Amino acid sequence: MKKSINLLLLIVIATFQFSCSSDDDNESSLNPKSFTSCDLGDFSTTSTKVCFNGTDFALPNETITFATEFNARVATITWTIESGSIEIINIEESATDSTLKSIATIKFNSDFNGGAAFKVKAKDSKGSAEFTHIVSLEETN
């Protein structure tokens, strides 16, 4: 009887340990090429500043996150596919007292062969900033 109670207790503990997850688990499951932040550095509250962080190379069927931040809490950040066999599958935004962060998760489709381009545009009452990022096909051996 004691053995069956101990076995049952072990099963319950193991179930709880493997069924619980945390945000750290989500971060560790990201593609190593993914970025979830960038560094705006020092900035003036009266001027427009934006940063971007993301890989320059990808393989077909990869899903990678790219991050941008804008020095305004109330702003609009848009992500637009310009070319290539890629698709935006998710965009998450968060704000602090002085910045807006936007993280886009991009899927590189099975027929991705490089030359994918997407545009990120940030705009608020002080101005706007935009740039285009190109992702090339990663060379494999």
Steps between C-alpha positions, in 0.01 A plus 500: 500500500781739592673435166187586302454828695864593437463416132180705477672794673793483256262499203312804634824695562635413153171605338508842669864557416456430129163670460608838640668746271645846536596791277858376519391181324350711218823699461713185484275349233566789259719447197859598598487759217206675669514837673249638748664837571734762363690790656375852435791641699475861612225700337329835520128506574457768233650305210416176321717194561443137406714187530472160335649159578478190282688242300619550144479130407231232518415154371172377348241399764662706777301724731700795636411805710619852428482794741467874465463779756387859456556784746133575548247325718205593278595418143415276209743235379414315180673200345455446125628217278669655196619184321590135544327186614445606860202582717445684826327258734490711817572850629524581871531853637584627846558850638706647779493859626703622203517228232286271289636155412369289215604139440405331172514124452574425136465163329736423213294276275617170350575667166704783658812550288636827637443861413212545741436859601269655756447857610455630853349846545460684831296818523384738773423872540874591493571327172564165343779262411502204267746253360507189287675183617614232255547136600712276279506123468738345752772287347516142625772243441 
